[in-house]
Every structure is written in structure tokens, then in C-alpha cells.
mmCIF file of C-alpha atoms and ligand atoms in Angstrom:
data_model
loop_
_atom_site.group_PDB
_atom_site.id
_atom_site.type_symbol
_atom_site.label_atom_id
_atom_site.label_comp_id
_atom_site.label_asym_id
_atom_site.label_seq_id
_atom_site.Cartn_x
_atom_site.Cartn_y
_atom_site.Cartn_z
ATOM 1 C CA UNK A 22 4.622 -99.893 43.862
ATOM 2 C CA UNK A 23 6.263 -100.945 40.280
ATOM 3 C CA UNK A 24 3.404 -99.899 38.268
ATOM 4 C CA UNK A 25 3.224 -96.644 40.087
ATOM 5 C CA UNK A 26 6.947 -95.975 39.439
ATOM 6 C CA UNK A 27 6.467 -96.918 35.925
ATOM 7 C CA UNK A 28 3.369 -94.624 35.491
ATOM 8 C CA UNK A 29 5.489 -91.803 37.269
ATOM 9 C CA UNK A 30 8.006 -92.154 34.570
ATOM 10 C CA UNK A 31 6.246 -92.708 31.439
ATOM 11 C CA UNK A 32 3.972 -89.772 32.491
ATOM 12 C CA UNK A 33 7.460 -87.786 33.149
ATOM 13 C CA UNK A 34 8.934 -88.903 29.728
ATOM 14 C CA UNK A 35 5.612 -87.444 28.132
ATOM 15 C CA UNK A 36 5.682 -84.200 29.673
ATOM 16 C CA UNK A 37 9.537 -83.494 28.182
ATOM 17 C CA UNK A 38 9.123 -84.985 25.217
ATOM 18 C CA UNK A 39 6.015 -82.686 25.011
ATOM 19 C CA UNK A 40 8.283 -79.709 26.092
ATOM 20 C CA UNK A 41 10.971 -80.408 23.480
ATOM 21 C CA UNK A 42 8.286 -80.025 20.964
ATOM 22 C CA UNK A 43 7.531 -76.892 21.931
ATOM 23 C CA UNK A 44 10.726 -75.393 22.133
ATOM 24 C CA UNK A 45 11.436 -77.404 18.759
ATOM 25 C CA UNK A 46 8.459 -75.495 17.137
ATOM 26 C CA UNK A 47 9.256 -72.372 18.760
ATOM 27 C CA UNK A 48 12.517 -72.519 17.093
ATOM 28 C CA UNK A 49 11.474 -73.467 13.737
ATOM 29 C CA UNK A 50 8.851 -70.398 13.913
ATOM 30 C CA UNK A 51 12.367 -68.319 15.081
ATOM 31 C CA UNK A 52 14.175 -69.098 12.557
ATOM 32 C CA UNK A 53 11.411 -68.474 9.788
ATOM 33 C CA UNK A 54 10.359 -65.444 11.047
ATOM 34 C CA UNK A 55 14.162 -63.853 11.720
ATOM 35 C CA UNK A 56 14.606 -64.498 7.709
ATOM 36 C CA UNK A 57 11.410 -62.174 6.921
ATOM 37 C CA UNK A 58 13.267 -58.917 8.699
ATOM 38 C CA UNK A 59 16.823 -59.597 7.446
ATOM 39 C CA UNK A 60 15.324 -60.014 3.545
ATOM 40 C CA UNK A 61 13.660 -56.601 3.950
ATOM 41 C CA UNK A 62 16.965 -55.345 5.787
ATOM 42 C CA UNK A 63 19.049 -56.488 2.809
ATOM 43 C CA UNK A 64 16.411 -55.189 0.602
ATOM 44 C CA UNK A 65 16.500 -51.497 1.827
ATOM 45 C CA UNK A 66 20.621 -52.043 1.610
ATOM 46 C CA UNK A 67 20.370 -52.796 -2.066
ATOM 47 C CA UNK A 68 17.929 -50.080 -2.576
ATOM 48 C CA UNK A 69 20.371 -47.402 -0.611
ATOM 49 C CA UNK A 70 23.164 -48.420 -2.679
ATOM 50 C CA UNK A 71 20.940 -46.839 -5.785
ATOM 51 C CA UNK A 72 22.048 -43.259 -7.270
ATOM 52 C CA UNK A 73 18.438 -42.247 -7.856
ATOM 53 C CA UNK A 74 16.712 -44.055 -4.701
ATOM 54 C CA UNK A 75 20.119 -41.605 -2.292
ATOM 55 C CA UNK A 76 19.037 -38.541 -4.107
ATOM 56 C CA UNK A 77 16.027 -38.530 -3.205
ATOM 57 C CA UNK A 78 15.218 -37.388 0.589
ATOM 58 C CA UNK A 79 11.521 -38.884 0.932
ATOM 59 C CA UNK A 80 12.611 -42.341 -0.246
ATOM 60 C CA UNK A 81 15.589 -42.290 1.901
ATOM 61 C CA UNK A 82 13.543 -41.429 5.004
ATOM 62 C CA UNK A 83 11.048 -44.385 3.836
ATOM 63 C CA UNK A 84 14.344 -46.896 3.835
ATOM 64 C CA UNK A 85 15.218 -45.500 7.263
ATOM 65 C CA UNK A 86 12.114 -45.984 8.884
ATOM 66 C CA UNK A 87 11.956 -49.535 7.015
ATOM 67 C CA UNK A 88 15.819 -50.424 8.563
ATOM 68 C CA UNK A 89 14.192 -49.117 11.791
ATOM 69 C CA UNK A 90 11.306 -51.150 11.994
ATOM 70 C CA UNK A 91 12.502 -54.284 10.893
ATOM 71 C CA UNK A 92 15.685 -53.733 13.565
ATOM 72 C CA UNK A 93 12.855 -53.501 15.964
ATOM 73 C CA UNK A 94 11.180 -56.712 14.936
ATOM 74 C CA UNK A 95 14.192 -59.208 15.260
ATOM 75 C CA UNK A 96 14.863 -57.308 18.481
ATOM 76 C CA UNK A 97 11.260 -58.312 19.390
ATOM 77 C CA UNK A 98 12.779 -62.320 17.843
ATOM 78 C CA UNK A 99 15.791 -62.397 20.046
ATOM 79 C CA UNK A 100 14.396 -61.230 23.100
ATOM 80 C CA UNK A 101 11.877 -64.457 22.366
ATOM 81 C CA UNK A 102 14.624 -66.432 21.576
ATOM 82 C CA UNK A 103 16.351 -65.221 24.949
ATOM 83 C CA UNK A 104 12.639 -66.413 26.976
ATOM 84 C CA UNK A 105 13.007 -69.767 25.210
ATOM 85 C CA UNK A 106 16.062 -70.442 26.909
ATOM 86 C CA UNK A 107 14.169 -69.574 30.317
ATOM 87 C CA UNK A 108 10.716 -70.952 29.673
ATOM 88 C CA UNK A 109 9.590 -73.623 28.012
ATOM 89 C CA UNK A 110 6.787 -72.243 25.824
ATOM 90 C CA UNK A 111 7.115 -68.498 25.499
ATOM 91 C CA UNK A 112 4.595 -68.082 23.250
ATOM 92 C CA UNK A 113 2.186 -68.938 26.234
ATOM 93 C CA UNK A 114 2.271 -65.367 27.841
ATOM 94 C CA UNK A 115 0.039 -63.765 26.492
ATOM 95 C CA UNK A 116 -0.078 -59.522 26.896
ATOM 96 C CA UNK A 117 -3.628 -58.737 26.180
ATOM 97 C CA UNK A 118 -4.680 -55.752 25.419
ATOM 98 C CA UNK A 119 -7.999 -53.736 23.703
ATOM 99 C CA UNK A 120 -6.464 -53.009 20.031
ATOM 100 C CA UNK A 121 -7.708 -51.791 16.891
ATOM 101 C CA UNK A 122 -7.270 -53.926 14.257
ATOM 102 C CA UNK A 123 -7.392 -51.252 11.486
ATOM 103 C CA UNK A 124 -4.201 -49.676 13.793
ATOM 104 C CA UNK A 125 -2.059 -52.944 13.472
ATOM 105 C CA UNK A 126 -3.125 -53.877 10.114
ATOM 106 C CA UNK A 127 -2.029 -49.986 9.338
ATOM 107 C CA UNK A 128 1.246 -50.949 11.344
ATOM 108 C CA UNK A 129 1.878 -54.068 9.055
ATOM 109 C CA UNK A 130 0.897 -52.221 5.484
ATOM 110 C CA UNK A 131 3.773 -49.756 6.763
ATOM 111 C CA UNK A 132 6.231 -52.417 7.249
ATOM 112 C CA UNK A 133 5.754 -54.066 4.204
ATOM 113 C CA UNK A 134 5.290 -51.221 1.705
ATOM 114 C CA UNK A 135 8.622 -51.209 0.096
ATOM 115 C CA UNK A 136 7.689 -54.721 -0.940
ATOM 116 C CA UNK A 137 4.301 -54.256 -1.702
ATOM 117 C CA UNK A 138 5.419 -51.693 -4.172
ATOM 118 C CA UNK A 139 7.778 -53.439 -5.536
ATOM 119 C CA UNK A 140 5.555 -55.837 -6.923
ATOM 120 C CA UNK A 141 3.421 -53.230 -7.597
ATOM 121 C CA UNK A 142 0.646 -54.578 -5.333
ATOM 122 C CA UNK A 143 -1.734 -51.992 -3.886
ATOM 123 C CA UNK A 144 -2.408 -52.625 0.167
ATOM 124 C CA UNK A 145 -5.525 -51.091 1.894
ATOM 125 C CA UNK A 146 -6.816 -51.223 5.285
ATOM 126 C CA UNK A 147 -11.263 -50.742 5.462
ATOM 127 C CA UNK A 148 -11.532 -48.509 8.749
ATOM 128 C CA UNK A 149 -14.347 -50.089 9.865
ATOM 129 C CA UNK A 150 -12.163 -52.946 11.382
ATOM 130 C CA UNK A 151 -13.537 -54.270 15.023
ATOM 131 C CA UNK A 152 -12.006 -53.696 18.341
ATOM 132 C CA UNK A 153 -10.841 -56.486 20.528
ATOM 133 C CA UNK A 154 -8.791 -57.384 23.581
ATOM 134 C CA UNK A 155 -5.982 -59.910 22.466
ATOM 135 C CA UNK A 156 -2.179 -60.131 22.357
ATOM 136 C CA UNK A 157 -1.037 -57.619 19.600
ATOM 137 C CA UNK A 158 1.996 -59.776 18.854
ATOM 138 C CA UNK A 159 0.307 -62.499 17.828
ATOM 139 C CA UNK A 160 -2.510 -60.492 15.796
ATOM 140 C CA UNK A 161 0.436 -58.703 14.020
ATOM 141 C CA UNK A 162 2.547 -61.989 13.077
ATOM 142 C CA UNK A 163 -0.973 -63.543 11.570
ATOM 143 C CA UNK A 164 -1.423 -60.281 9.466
ATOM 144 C CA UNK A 165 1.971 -59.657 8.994
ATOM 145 C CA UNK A 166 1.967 -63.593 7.289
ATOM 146 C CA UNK A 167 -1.103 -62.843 5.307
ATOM 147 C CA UNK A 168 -0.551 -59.797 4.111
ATOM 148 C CA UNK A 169 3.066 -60.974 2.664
ATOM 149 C CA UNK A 170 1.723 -63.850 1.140
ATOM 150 C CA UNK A 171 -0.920 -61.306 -0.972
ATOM 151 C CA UNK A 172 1.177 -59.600 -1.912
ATOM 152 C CA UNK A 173 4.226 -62.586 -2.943
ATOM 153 C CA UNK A 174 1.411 -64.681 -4.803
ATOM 154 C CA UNK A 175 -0.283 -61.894 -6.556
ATOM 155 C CA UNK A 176 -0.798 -62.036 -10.247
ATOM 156 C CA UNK A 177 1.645 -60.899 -12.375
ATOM 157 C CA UNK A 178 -1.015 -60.626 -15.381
ATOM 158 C CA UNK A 179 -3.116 -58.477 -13.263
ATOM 159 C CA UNK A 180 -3.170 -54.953 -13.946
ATOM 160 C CA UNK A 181 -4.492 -53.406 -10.761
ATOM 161 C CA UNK A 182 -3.016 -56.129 -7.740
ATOM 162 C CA UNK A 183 -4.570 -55.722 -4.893
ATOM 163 C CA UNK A 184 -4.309 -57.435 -1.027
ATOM 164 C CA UNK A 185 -6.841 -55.559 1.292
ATOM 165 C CA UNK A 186 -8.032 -56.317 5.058
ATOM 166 C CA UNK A 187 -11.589 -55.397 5.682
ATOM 167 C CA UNK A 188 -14.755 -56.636 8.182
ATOM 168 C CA UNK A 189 -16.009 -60.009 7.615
ATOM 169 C CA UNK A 190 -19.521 -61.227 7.010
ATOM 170 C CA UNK A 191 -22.127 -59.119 9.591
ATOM 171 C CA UNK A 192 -23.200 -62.452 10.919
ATOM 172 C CA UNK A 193 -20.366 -62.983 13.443
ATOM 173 C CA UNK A 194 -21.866 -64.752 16.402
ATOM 174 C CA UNK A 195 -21.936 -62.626 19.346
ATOM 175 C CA UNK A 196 -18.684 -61.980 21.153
ATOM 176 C CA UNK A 197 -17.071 -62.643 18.254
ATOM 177 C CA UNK A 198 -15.924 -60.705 15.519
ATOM 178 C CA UNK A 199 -14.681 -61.638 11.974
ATOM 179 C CA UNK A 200 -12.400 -60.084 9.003
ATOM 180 C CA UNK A 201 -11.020 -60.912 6.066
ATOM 181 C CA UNK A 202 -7.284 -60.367 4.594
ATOM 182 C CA UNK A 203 -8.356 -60.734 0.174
ATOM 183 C CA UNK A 204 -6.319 -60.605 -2.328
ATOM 184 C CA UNK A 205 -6.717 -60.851 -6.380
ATOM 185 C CA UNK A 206 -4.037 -63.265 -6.772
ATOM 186 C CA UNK A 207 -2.887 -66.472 -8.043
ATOM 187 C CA UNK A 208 -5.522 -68.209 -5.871
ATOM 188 C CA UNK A 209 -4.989 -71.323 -4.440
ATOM 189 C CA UNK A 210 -6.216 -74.900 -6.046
ATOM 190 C CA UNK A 211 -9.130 -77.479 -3.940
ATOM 191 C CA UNK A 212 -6.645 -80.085 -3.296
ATOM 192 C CA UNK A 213 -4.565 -77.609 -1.538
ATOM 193 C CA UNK A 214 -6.518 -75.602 0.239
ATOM 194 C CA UNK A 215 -6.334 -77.613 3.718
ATOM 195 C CA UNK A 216 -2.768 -78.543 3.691
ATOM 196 C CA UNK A 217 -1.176 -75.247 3.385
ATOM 197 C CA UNK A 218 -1.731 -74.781 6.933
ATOM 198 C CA UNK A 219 0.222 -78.048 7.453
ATOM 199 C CA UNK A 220 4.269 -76.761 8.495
ATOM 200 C CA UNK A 221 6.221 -76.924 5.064
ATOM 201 C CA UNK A 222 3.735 -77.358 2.487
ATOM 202 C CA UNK A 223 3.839 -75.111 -0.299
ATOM 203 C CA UNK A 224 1.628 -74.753 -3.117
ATOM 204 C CA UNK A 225 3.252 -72.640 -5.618
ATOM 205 C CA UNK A 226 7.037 -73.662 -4.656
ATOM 206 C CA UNK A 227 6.978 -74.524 -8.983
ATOM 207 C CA UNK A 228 6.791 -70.818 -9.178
ATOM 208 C CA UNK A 229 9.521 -69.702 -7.121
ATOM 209 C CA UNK A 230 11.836 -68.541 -9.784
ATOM 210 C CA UNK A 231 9.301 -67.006 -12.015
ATOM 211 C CA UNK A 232 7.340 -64.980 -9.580
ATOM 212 C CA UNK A 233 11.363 -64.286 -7.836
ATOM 213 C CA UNK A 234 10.091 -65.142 -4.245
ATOM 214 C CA UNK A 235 11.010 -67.761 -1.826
ATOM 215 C CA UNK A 236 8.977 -69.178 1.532
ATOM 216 C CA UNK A 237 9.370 -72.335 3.655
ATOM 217 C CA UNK A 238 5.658 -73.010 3.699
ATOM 218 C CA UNK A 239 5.967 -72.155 7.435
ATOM 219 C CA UNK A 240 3.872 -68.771 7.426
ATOM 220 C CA UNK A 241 0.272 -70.279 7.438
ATOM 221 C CA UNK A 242 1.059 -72.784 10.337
ATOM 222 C CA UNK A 243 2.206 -70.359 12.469
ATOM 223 C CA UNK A 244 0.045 -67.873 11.452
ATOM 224 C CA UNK A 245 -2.691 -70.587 12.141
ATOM 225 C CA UNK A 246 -0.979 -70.980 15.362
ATOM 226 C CA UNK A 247 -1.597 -67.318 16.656
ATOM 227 C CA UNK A 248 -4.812 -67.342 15.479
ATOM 228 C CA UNK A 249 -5.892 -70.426 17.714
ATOM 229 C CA UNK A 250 -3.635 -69.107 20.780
ATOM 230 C CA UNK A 251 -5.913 -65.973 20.652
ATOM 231 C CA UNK A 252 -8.874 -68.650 20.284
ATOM 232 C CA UNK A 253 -10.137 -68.010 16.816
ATOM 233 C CA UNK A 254 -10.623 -69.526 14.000
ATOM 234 C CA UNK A 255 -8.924 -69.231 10.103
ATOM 235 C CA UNK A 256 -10.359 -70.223 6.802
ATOM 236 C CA UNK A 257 -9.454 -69.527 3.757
ATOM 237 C CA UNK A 258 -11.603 -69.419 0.481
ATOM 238 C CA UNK A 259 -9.947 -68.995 -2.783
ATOM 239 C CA UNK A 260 -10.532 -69.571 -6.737
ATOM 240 C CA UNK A 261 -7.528 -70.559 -8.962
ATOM 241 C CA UNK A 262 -7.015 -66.954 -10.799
ATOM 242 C CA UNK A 263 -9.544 -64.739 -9.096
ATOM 243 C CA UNK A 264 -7.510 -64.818 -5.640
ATOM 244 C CA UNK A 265 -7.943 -65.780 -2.020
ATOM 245 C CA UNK A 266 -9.706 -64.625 0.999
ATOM 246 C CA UNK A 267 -8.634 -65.683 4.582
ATOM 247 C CA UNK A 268 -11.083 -65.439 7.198
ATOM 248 C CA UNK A 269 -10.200 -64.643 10.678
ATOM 249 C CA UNK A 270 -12.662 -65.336 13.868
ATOM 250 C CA UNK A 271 -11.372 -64.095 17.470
ATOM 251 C CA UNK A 272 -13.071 -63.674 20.271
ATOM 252 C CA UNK A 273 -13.795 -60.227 21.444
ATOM 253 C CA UNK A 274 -12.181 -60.838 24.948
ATOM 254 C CA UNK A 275 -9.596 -63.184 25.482
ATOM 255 C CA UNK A 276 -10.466 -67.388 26.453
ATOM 256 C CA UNK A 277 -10.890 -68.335 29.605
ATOM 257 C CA UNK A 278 -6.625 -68.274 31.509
ATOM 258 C CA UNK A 279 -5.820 -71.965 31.182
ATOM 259 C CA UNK A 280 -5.636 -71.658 35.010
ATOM 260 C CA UNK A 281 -9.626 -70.795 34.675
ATOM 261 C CA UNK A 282 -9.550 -67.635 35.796
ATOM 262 C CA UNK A 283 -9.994 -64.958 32.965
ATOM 263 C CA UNK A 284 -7.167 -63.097 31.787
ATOM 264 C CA UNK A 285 -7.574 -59.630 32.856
ATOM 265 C CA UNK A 286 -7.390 -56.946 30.116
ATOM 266 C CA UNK A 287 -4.917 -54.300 30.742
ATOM 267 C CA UNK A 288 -5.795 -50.956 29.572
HETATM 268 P P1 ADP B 179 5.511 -69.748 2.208
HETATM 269 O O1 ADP B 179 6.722 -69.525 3.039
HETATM 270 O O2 ADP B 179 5.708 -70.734 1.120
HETATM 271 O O3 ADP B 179 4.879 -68.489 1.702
HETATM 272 P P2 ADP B 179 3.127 -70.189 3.868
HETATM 273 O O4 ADP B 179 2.967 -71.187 4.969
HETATM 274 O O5 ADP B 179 3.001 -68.751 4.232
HETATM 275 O O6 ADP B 179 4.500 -70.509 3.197
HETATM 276 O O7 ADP B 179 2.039 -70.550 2.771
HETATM 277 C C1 ADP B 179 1.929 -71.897 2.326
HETATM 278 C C2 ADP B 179 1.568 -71.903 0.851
HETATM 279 O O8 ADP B 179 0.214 -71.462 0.681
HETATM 280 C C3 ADP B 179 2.392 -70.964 -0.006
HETATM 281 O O9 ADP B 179 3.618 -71.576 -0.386
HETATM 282 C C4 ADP B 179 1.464 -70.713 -1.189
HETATM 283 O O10 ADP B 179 1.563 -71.777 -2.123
HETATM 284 C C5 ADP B 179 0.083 -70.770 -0.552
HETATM 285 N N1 ADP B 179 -0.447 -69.425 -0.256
HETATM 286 C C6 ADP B 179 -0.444 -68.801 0.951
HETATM 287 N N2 ADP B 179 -1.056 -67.612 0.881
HETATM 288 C C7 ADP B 179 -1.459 -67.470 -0.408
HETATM 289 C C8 ADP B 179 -2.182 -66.458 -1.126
HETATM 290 N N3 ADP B 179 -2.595 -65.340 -0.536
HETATM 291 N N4 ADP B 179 -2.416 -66.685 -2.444
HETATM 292 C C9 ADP B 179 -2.019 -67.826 -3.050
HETATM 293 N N5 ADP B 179 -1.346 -68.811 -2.427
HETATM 294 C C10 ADP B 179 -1.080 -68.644 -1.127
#
């Protein structure tokens, strides 16, 4: 009777203990990816408050749709934030749906154009991306990480900086498909190349102040995180001052509902 009161317990301590982690890491991944919007938000401010950037109509427009869709996003955050408080791991719902990822990797050059120009980084989006069924939230935070991170370690000393998002290698097994999000950047050295999808590590934070960005080194873990929720795979390759390339498998239907019945595809 005692040992199956104890086993009750220590099984029950797991399963919160567990839980807390979740919401813990569903927090950190909040509060990480509410600072991404409000940077852009103060961004466009600064860029309003300009004489030349208010006299001109098609910028101004840009700015606005910028404030608009970057409103939208940390209404997308809260409203997680608000499920937290009611679930305890949000992030497991997934919405699946057929997408194209040239669409949401069109979506996420959009959104981050004002930056991308800024640092004078070219982005472009191959049109021969694949189709697949999978949570566009999730796909869209993973490029959304990816394509920032081009375009904040890019190469200064490059003259024509580029981050682009094209089809991976033809030899995808089958129901899977494969692309890549390569860049000409800084590139990333051996040693690091496994840990920067650990939470906080950061291989370039010695750069910070000359290349005037900032990160917590949480982008990459939760973009990893997506990635595996959708059940892919990420790699990255990359050569110290030639650039990166991060390789993304996904199924072409979603995995198997943890319940094991499949997740049905809404249209
Ligand atoms: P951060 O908030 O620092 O950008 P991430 O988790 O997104 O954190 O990335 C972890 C680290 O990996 C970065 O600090 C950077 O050193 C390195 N990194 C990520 N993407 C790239 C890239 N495209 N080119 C060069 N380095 C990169």
C-alpha cells in the first residue's frame, strides 16, 4: 500500500514539475519573441519622427503597414500568453493547414524589410518552394528567426549581402520535403555550430556593439523547437566568412496526433 502511495506521488511530483517546465519555457520563448515586435515598433517610431522619411507618402505607407503587422504579431503573443494561463502547453495545438512556403516566407521578407534594408541586406524568396500541411505559426516563427539572424549577422565587408530561402537538395526522402534559409554572412565557427541551438548561447555576442544588434541566443532553440513540433529536422552548415545555410526537413503531412490518430488537415 506504502510503495503504491509513494509511486502515486513521485509519479505526481514528475508530471508538475514537468508542467512548470513547460510553462517556464513557454514564457521565456514569450518574452523573447514580444521584444522582436516592440524593436521594430520603436524602429518605425524613430523612422516617422524623420523630416524626409514623413514627406514621403510610399515610405510612410511602408511604416504603417510595418506598425500594423507587428501590432498583429504581439496580439498573436498575448493571446498565447492568455492560453498559458488556461493550458499548460499551448504550443501543443497545433492548426494544420496545406501552406505554401514561398507565401509565408513572402509574409516574413515583408515584415522584416525595413530592417533588412537597413542593413542593406537583400532578401529573396525562390518560388519553387514545396507545399505542405503544418501549423503556419510555427513555420513562420522558424523563418521569421532565420531570416533575422541573416540578415543581423551579415557581413558588413560584403558588398552585395544577401539572406535567401530556396528548395533544398532534390534528394528529400519521400514524404518529406527540404529547404534552405542561406545567407553570405559572418558564418558561424566548428566549435559552435551545435551549441547555438542550446537556449542562450551566442556566438557573436563579442560583436554586439560593432555590428549594433542585440539577441538573447534564444532564436535558434525555439526556432529548433517549431521545427521538431512540426516533426522535422534543422541543420545548419556554415564557413567562417562565406556564410551559413540552415536546412529545414518537415514532413509533408503532419506526425501521427500524439493520441495516434492523425491530425486531420483542414482545408
Ligand atoms: P540571438 O538572439 O543571439 O540572435 P539565436 O538563438 O537566434 O540568438 O542564435 C544563436 C547564435 O547563433 C547567435 O547569437 C549567432 O552567434 C549565431 N547565429 C545564428 N544565426 C546565424 C547566422 N545566420 N549567421 C551567423 N551566426 C548566426
Amino acid at each position: 500500500m506504502r510503495t503504491t502511495v509513494d509511486t502515486f506521488v513521485s509519479e505526481y511530483m514528475t508530471a508538475i514539475e514537468d508542467r512548470n517546465e513547460r510553462i517556464r519555457a513557454f514564457n521565456q520563448m514569450a518574452s523573447h519573441e514580444l521584444r522582436s515586435p516592440i524593436g521594430t515598433l520603436l524602429f518605425a517610431a524613430a523612422a516617422l519622427e524623420r523630416a524626409d522619411v514623413r514627406a514621403d507618402p510610399a515610405r510612410n505607407e511602408k511604416i504603417t503597414t510595418t506598425i500594423k503587422t507587428n501590432a498583429q504579431r504581439l496580439s498573436w503573443l498575448v493571446q498565447n500568453l492568455q492560453r498559458v494561463t488556461r493550458l499548460s502547453s499551448p504550443l501543443d495545438v497545433p492548426n494544420e493547414q496545406n501552406v505554401e512556403v514561398a507565401s509565408i516566407a513572402n509574409e516574413v521578407a515583408r515584415q522584416l524589410q525595413e530592417m533588412a534594408s537597413s542593413r542593406q541586406v537583400r532578401m529573396v524568396v525562390a518560388n519553387d518552394l514545396p507545399e505542405l500541411c503544418v501549423d503556419p505559426a510555427r513555420l513562420e516563427l522558424a523563418l521569421m528567426n532565420l531570416v533575422a539572424n541573416g540578415i543581423k549577422y551579415s557581413d558588413p565587408s560584403k558588398a552585395d549581402s544577401f539572406v535567401e530561402i530556396t528548395p533544398g537538395p532534390s534528394d528529400a526522402p519521400e514524404g518529406r520535403c527540404t529547404f534552405c534559409v542561406r545567407d553570405n554572412g559572418l558564418g558561424i565557427a566548428e566549435p559552435d555550430r551545435v551549441a547555438i541551438f542550446e537556449r542562450f548561447f551566442r556566438a557573436h555576442a563579442h560583436l554586439d556593439a560593432q555590428l549594433g544588434v542585440t539577441g538573447s541566443g534564444l532564436g535558434l532553440a525555439i526556432t529548433a523547437d517549431c521545427i521538431q513540433a512540426m516533426g522535422g529536422t534543422i541543420e545548419c552548415e556554415s564557413t567562417v566568412g562565406a556564410g551559413s545555410c540552415f536546412l529545414i526537413s518537415l514532413p509533408l503531412n503532419p506526425p501521427q496526433a500524439r493520441n495516434g490518430s492523425p491530425a486531420a488537415p483542414k482545408p
